[in-house]
Coordinates of C-alpha atoms and ligand atoms in Angstrom, one line a residue:
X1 CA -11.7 -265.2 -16.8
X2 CA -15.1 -265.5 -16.0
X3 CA -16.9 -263.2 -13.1
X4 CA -20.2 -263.1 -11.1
X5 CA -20.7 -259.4 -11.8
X6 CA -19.1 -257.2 -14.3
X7 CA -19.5 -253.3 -13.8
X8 CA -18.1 -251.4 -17.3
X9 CA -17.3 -248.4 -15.5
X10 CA -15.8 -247.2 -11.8
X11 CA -18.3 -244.2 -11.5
X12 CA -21.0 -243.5 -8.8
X13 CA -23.4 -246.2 -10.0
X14 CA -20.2 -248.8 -10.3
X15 CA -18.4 -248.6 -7.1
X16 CA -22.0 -248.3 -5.1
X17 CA -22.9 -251.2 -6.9
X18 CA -19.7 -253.6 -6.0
X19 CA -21.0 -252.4 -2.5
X20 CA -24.0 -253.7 -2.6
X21 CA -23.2 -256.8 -4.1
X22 CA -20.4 -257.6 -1.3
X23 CA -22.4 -256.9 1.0
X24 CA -25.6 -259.4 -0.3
X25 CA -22.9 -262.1 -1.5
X26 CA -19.2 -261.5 -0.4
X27 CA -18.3 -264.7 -1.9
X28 CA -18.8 -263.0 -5.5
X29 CA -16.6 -262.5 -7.6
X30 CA -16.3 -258.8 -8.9
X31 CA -14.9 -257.2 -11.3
X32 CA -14.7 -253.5 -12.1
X33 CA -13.1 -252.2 -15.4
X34 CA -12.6 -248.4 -16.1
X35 CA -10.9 -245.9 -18.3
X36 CA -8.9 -243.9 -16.1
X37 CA -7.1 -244.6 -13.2
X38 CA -7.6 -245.8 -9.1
X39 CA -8.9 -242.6 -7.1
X40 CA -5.2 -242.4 -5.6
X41 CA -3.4 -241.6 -8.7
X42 CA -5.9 -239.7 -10.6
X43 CA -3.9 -236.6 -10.5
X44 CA -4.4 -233.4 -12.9
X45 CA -1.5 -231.7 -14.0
X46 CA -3.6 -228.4 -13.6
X47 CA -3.1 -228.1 -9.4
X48 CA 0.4 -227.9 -9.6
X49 CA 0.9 -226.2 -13.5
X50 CA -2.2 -224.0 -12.9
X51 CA -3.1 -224.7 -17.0
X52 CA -4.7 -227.8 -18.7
X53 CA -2.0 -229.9 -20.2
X54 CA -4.3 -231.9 -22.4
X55 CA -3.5 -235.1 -21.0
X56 CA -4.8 -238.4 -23.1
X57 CA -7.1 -239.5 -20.2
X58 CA -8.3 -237.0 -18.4
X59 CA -8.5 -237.4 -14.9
X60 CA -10.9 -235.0 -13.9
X61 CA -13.5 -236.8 -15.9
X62 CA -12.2 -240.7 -16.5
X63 CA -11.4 -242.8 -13.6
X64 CA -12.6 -244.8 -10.4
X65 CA -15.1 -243.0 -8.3
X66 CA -16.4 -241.6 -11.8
X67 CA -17.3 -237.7 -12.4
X68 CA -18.2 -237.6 -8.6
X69 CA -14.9 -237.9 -7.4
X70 CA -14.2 -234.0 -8.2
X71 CA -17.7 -233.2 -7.7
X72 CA -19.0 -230.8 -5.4
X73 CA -21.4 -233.5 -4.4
X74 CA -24.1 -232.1 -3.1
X75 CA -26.3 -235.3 -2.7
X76 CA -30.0 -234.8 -2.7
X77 CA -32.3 -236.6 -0.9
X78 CA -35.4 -236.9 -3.3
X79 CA -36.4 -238.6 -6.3
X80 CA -37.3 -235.6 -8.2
X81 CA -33.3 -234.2 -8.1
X82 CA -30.8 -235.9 -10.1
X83 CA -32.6 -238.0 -12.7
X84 CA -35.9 -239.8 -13.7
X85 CA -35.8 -242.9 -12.7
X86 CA -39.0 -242.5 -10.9
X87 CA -40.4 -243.4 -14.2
X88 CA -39.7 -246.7 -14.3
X89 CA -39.6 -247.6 -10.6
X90 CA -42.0 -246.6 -7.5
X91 CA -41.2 -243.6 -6.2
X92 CA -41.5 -244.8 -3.0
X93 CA -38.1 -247.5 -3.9
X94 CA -36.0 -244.7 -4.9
X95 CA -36.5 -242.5 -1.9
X96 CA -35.6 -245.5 -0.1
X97 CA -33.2 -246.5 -2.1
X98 CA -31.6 -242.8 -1.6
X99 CA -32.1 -242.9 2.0
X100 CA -30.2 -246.5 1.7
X101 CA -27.5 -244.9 0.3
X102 CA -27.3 -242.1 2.7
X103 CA -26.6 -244.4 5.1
X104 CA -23.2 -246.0 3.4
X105 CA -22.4 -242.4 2.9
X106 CA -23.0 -241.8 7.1
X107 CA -21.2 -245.7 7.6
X108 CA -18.3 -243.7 5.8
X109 CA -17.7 -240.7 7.6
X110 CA -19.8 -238.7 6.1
X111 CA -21.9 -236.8 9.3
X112 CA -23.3 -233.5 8.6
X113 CA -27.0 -232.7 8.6
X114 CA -29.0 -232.0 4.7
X115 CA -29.9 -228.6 4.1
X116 CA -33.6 -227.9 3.5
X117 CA -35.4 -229.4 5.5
X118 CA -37.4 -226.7 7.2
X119 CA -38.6 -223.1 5.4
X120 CA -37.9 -219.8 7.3
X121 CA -38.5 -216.6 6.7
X122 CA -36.1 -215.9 4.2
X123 CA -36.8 -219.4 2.2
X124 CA -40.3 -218.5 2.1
X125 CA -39.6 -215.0 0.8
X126 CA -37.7 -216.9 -2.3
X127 CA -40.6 -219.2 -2.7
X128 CA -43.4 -216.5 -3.0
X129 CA -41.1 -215.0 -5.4
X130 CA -40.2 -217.6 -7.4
X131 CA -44.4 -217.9 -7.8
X132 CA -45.0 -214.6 -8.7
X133 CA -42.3 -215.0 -11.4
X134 CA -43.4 -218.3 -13.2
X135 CA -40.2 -220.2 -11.5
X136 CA -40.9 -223.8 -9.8
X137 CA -38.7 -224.1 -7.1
X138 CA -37.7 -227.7 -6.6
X139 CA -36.9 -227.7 -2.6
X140 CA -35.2 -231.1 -1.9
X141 CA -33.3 -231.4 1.1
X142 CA -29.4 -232.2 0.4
X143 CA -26.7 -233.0 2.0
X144 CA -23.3 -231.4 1.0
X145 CA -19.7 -233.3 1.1
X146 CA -17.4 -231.0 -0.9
X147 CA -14.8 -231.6 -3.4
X148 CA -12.5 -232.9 -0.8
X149 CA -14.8 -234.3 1.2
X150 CA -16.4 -236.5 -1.5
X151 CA -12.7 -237.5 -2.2
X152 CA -11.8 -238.5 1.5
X153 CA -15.5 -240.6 1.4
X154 CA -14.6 -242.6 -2.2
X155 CA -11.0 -243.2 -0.7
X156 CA -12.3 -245.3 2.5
X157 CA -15.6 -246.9 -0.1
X158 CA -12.7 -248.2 -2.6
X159 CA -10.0 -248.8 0.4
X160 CA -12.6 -251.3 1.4
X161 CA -13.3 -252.9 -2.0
X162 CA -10.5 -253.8 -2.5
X163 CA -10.4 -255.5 0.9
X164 CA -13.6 -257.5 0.1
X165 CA -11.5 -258.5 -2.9
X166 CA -13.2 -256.5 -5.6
X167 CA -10.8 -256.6 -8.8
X168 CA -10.1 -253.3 -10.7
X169 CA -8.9 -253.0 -14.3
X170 CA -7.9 -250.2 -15.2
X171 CA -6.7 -247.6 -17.9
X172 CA -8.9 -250.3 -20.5
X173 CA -11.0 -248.5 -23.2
X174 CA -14.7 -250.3 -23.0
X175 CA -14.5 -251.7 -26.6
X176 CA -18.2 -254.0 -26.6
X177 CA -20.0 -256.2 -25.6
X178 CA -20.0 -259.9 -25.8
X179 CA -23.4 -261.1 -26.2
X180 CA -24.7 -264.7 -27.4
X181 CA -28.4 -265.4 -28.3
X182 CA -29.3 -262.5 -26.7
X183 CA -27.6 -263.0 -23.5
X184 CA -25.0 -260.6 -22.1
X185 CA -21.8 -263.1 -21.9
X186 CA -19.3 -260.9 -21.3
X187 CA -17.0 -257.3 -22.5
X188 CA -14.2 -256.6 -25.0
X189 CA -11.5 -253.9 -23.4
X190 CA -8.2 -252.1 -25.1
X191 CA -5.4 -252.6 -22.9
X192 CA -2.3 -250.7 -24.4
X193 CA -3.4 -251.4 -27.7
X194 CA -4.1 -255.2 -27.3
X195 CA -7.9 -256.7 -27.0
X196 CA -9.2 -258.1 -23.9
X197 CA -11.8 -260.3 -23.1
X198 CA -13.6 -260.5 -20.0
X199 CA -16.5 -262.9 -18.9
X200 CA -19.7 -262.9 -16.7
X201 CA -24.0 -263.8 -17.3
X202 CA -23.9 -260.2 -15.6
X203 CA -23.0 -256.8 -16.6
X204 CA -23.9 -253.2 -15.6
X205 CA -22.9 -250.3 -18.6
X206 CA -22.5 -247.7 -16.2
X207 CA -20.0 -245.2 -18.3
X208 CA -21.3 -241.6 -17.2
X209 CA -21.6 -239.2 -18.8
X210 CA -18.0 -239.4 -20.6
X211 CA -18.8 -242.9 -21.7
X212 CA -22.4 -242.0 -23.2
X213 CA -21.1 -241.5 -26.7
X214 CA -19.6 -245.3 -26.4
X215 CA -23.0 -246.5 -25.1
X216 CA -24.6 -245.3 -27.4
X217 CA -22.4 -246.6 -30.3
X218 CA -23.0 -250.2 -28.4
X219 CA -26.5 -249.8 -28.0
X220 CA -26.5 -249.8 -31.8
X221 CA -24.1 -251.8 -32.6
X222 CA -25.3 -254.5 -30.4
X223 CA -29.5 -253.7 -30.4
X224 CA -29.8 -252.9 -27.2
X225 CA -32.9 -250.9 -26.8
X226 CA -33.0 -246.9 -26.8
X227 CA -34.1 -244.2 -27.8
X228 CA -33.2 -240.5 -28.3
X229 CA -33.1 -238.7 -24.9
X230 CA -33.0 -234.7 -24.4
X231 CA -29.7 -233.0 -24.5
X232 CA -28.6 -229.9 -22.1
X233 CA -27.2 -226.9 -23.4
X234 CA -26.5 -223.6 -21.9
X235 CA -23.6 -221.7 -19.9
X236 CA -22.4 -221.8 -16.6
X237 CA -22.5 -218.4 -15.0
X238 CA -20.1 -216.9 -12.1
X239 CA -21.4 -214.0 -10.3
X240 CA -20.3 -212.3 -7.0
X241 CA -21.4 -214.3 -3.5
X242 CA -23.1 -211.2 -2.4
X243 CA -25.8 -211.3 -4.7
X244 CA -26.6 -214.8 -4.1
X245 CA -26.1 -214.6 -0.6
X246 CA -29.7 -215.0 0.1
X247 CA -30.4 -218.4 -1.5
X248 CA -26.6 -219.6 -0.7
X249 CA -27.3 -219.3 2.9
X250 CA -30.8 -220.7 2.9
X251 CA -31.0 -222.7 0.3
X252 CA -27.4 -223.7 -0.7
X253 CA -28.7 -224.6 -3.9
X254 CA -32.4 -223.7 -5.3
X255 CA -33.1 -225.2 -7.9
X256 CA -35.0 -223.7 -10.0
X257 CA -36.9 -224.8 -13.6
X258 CA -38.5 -221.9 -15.6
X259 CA -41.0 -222.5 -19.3
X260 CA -39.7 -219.6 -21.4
X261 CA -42.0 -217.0 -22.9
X262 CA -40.7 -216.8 -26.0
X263 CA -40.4 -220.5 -26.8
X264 CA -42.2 -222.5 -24.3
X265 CA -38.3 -223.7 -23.7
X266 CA -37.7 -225.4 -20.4
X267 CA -34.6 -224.1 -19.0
X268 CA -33.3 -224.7 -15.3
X269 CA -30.4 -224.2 -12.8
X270 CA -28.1 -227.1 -12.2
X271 CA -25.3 -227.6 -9.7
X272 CA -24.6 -224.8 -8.1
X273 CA -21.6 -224.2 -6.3
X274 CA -21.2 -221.0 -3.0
X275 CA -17.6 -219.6 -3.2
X276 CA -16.9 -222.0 -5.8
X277 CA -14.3 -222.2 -8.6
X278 CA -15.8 -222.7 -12.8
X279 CA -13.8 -226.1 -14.4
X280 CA -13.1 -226.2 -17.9
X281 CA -13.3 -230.2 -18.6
X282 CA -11.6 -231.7 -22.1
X283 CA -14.1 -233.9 -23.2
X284 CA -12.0 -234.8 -26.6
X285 CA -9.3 -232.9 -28.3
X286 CA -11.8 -230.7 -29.7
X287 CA -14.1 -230.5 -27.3
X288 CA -14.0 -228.3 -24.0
X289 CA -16.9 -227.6 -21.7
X290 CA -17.6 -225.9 -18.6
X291 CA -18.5 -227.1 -15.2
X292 CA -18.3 -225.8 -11.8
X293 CA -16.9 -227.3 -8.0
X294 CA -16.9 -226.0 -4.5
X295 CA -14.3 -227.1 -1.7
X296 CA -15.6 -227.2 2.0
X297 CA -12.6 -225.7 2.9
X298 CA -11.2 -223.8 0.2
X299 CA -13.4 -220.7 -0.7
X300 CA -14.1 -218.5 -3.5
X301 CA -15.9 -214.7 -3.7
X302 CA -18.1 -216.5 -6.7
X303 CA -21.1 -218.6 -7.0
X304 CA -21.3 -220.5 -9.9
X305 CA -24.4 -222.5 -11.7
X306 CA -25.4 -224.1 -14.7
X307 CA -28.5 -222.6 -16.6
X308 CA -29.1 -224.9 -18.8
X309 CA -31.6 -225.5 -21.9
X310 CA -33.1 -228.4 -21.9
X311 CA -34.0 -229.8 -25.8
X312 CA -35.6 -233.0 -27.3
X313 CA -36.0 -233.0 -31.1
X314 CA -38.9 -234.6 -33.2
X315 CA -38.8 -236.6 -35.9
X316 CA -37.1 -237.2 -38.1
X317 CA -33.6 -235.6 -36.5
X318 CA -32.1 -238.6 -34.4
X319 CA -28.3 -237.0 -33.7
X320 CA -29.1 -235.1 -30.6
X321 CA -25.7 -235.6 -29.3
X322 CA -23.5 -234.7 -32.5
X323 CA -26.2 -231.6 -32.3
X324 CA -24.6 -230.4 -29.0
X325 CA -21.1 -232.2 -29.9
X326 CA -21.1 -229.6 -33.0
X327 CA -21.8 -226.7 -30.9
X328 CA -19.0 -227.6 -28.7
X329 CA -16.9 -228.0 -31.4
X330 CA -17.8 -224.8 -33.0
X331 CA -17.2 -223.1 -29.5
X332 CA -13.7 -224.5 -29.1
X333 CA -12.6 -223.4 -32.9
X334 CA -12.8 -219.8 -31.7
X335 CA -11.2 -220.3 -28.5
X336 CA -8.7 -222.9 -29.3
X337 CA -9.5 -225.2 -26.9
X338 CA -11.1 -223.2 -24.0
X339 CA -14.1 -222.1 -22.8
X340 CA -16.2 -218.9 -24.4
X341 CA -16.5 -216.0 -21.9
X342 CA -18.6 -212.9 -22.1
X343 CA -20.0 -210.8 -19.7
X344 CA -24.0 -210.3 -19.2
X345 CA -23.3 -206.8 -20.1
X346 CA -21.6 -207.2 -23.1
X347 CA -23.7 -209.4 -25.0
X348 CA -26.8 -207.7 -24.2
X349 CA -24.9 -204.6 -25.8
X350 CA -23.9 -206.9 -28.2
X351 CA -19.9 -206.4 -28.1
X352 CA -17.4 -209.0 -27.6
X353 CA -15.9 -209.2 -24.3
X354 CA -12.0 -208.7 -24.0
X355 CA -9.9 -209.3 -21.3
X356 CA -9.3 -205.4 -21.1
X357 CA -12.9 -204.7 -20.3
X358 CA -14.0 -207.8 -18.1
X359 CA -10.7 -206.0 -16.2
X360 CA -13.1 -203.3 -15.1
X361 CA -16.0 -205.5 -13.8
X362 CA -16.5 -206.4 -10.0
X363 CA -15.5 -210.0 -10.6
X364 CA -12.6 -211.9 -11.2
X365 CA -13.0 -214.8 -12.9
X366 CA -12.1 -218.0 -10.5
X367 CA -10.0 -219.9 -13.8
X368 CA -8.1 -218.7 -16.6
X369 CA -9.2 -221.6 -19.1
X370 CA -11.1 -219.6 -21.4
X371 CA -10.7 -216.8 -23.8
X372 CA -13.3 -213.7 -23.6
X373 CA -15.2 -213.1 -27.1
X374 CA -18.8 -213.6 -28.0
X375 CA -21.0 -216.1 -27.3
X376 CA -23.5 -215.3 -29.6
X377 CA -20.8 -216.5 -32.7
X378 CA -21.2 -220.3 -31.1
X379 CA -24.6 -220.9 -29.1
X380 CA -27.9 -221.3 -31.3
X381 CA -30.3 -218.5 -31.4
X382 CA -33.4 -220.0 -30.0
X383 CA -30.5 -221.3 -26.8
X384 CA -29.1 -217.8 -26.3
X385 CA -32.9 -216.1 -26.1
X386 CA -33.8 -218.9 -23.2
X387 CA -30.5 -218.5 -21.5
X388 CA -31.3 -214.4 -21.4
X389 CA -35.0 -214.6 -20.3
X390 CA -34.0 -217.0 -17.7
X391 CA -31.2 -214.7 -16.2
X392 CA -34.0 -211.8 -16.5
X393 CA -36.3 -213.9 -15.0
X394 CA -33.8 -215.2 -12.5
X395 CA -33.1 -211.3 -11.4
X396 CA -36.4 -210.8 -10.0
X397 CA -35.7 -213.3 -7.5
X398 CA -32.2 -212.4 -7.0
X399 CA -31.4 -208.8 -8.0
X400 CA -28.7 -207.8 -9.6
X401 CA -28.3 -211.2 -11.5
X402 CA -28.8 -209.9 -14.7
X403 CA -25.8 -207.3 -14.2
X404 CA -23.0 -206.8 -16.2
X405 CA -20.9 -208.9 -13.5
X406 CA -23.0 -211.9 -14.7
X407 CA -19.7 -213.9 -16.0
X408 CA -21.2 -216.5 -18.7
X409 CA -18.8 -219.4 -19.9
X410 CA -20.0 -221.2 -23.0
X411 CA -20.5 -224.2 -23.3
X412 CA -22.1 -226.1 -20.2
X413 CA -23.6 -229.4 -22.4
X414 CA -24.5 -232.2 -20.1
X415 CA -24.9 -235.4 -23.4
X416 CA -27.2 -238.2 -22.3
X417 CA -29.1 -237.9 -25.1
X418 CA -29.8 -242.0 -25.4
X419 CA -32.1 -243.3 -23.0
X420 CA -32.1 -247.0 -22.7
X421 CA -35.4 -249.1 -22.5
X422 CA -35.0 -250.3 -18.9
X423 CA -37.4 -252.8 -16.3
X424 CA -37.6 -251.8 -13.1
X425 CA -34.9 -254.0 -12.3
X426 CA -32.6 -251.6 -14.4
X427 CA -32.1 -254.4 -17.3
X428 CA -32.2 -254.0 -20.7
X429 CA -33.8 -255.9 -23.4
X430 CA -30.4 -258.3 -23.8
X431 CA -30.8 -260.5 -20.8
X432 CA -27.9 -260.0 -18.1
X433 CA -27.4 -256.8 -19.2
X434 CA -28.1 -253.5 -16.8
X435 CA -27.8 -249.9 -17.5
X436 CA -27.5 -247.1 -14.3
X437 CA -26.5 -243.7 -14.3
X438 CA -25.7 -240.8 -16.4
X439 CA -25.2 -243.2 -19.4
X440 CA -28.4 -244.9 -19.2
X441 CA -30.4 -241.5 -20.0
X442 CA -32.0 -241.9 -16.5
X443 CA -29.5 -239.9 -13.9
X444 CA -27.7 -236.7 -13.9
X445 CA -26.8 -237.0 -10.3
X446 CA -24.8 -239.0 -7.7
X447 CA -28.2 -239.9 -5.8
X448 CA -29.6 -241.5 -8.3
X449 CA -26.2 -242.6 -10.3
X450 CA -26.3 -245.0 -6.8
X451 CA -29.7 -246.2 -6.5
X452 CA -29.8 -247.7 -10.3
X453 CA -26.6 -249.3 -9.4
X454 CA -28.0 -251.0 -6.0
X455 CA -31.3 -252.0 -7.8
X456 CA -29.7 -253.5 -10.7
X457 CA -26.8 -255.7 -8.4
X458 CA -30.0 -256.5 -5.9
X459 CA -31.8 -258.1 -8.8
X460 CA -28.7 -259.6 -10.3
X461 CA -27.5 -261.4 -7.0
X462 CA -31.1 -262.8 -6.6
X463 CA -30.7 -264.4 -9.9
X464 CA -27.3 -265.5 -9.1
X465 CA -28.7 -267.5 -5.9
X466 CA -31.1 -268.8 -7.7
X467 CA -28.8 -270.4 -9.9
Ligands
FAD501 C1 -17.8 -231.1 -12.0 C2 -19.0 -232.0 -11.7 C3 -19.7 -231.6 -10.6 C4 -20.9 -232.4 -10.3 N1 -21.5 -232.1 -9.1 C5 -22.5 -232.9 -8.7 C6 -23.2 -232.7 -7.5 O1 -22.8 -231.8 -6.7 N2 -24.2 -233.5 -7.1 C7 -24.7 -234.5 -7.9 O2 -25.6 -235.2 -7.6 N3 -24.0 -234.7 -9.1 C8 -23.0 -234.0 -9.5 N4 -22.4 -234.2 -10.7 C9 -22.9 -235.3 -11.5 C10 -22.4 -236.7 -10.9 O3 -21.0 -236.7 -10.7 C11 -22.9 -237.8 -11.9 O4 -24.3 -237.7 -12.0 C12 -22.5 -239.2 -11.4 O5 -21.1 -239.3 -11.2 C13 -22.9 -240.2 -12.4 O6 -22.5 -241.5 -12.0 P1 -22.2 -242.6 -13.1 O7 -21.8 -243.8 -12.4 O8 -23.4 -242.7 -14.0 O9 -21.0 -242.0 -14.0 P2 -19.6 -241.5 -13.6 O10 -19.5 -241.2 -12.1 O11 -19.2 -240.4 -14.5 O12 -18.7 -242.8 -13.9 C14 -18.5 -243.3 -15.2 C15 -17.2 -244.1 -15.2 O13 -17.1 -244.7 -16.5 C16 -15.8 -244.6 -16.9 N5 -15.8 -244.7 -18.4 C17 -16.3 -243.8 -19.3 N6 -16.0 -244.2 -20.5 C18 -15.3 -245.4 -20.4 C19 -14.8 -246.3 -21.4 N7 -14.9 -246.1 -22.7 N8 -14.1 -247.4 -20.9 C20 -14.0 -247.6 -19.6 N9 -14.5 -246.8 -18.7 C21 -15.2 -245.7 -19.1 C22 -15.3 -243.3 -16.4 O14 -13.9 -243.3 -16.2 C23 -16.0 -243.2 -15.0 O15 -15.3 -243.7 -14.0 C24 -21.2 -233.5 -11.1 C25 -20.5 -233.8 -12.2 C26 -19.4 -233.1 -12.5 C27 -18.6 -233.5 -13.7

């Protein structure tokens, strides 16, 4: 069967694309193939049995409406959050390009004003201190939907897809690509077991994050230009509302980026979540990491947020990813399966934490995926010394950060370590073939996720009426 547009992957930059291109051309034909299931049925077991059940496709992660579909989404509204595609397009197109899709989010339902758009008082106070204290505060106004909300907004996006007559295939494994003379011709899928083949002079690889292994297998397998991209490694840290009551209710989110002392290391904050609840996400069977959500109408005492380490290696080491895929690994063999948690206080005192002691802290941990032990038996030195200056560091703008109620949960690893040589059309060097998204080594975030996928499907239906 042969197609107009192909999209290997249901995720942010997928489903925004099919937008766009119905909208430019509604007489295309579109198909979308992903690994998990429609956005109705992607149920975990974990709501109802309250434990991970290790199912063989996760649906947290794998599925249409991609990692974003359980997301907090928090969208932001600038180039400089969620990804670096500013470096291969105008920065000018991808604030427009955002602002774009803002309005299919507003078309959707989707009605509240950002955040951040004007300092006061208080967000002026965090500014002068993040200054004094060597921290870049990256203010970018965002808009914030919610775990549910994001899920009502992908429900009504894919509810009309499917009108438009956008195909789905799902539950198929992404198996390669079908390329001719160096043209993209089509993609190979497993379909319970058996080998599908699907056609079209047009494909966008837009697997996420969980696909970025696969892509980068592809990549080369097939010689599609790349090369090695940074990897993120750090914790995701819980701590009571109260202390972060300041930034939560100015800021929502601040994002901040800190250069170590000790290192030079560049370490930041990522996603974090007001009265929010941690996530422990089964990347593989031996591979669990952390993550964190917040509901707009379900509430937490907790914040949650990523500190995360960001690393790019030098010559000759080219394995970034089975670099962070060991530490995971290492990180699940003395859990079992779940994630690694200490308290602040206990590994600066260098004890393990046990479930007796974290007993007698101020917090209570929002899951029960993880085991408490010692953090400092899994993570890398050099990763461990960032992640402690930072929550020093960190302190000084929030007190009482770096308390012993600091809850850390190892490991938080976001893989994207291939970046894919891309135009500014989004295409690779195999003609007909795009990239967007977490998998292309440009985005770590819906915003941008979206934009690669309406840039590349602009450029592709031009050529297509052309033809
Ligand atoms: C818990 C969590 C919270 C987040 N919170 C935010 C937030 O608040 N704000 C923000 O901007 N970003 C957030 N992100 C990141 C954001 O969700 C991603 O940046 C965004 O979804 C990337 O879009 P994408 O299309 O590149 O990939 P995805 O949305 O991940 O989609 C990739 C798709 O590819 C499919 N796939 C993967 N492998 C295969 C395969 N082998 N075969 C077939 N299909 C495959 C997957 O099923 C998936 O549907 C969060 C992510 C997570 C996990």
């Amino acid at each position: 069967m042969k197609y107009d547009i192909i999209f290997l992957g249901g995720g942010q930059a997928g489903v925004f694309g099919a937008y766009e291109a119905m909208k430019l051309n509604p007489n295309l034909k579109v198909l979308i193939i992903d690994k998990g299931r429609m956005l109705k049925e992607r149920v975990c077991p974990k709501e109802k049995l309250g434990k991970c059940v290790n199912c063989p496709t996760c649906a947290i992660i794998y599925g249409v409406s991609g990692a974003g579909a359980f997301s907090d989404s928090k969208f932001n509204l600038d180039y400089k959050v969620g990804g670096d595609v500013h470096k291969i397009v105008d920065k000018n197109i991808v604030n427009d390009t955002i602002n774009y899709v803002v309005d299919i989010y507003r078309k959707f339902g989707f009605n509240e004003e950002p955040t951040g758009l004007k300092y006061n008082t208080a967000m002026e106070e965090i500014k002068r201190k993040c200054i004094e204290n060597r921290i870049q505060l990256v203010d970018t106004p965002t808009m914030h939907l919610g775990t549910d909300g994001s899920r009502k907004l992908y429900t009504k996006l894919i509810d009309e897809l499917l009108e438009k007559g956008v195909e789905f295939k799902i539950e198929r494994d992404i198996e390669g690509l079908i390329i001719e003379k160096g043209e993209i011709k089509g993609a190979k899928c497993l379909y319970k077991g058996k080998l599908e083949e699907y056609y079209s002079d047009n494909v966008l690889l837009a697997m996420g994050r969980s696909g970025a292994h696969k892509v980068m297998e592809m990549s080369h397998k097939y010689g599609v230009d790349c090369t090695n991209g940074a990897i993120d490694i750090g914790v995701r840290v819980e701590i009571p509302d109260i202390i972060m009551k300041e930034i939560n209710e100015n800021f929502y989110e601040a994002k901040m980026i800190y250069y170590t002392k000790t290192y030079r290391d560049r370490m930041r904050t990522f996603c974090s979540n007001p009265s929010g609840f941690i996530a422990a996400e089964k990347h593989s069977d031996s591979i669990v990491l952390a993550n964190g959500h917040a509901y707009k109408n379900k509430k937490s005492k907790n914040t949650n947020l990523a500190l995360l380490c960001t690393k790019t290696f030098t010559k000759p080491f080219d394995q970034p990813f089975e670099y962070a895929e060991a530490i995971a690994k290492m990180s699940s063999m003395l859990t079992g399966g779940k994630l690694l948690l200490q308290s602040y206080g206990d590994l600066k005192e260098g004890r393990r934490s046990t479930d007796e002691k974290l007993e007698r802290l101020n917090i209570v941990p929002t899951t029960t995926d993880y085991v408490a032990g010692d953090i400092s038996l899994a993570c890398p030195k050099r990763i461990l010394d960032n992640i402690m200056e930072f929550i020093e560091a960190h302190d000084k703008i929030t007190p009482g950060f770096a308390s012993s109620d600091l809850l850390l949960y190892f490991p938080e690893i976001k893989f994207r370590s291939t970046r894919m040589t891309l135009n500014e059309n989004m295409m690779t060097n195999i003609e007909g073939l795009y990239a967007a998204g977490d998998g292309s080594g440009y985005g770590s975030g819906l915003n941008i996720a979206a934009v690669m996928g309406v840039l590349a499907v602009r450029d592709m239906v031009k050529k297509i009426s052309k033809k």
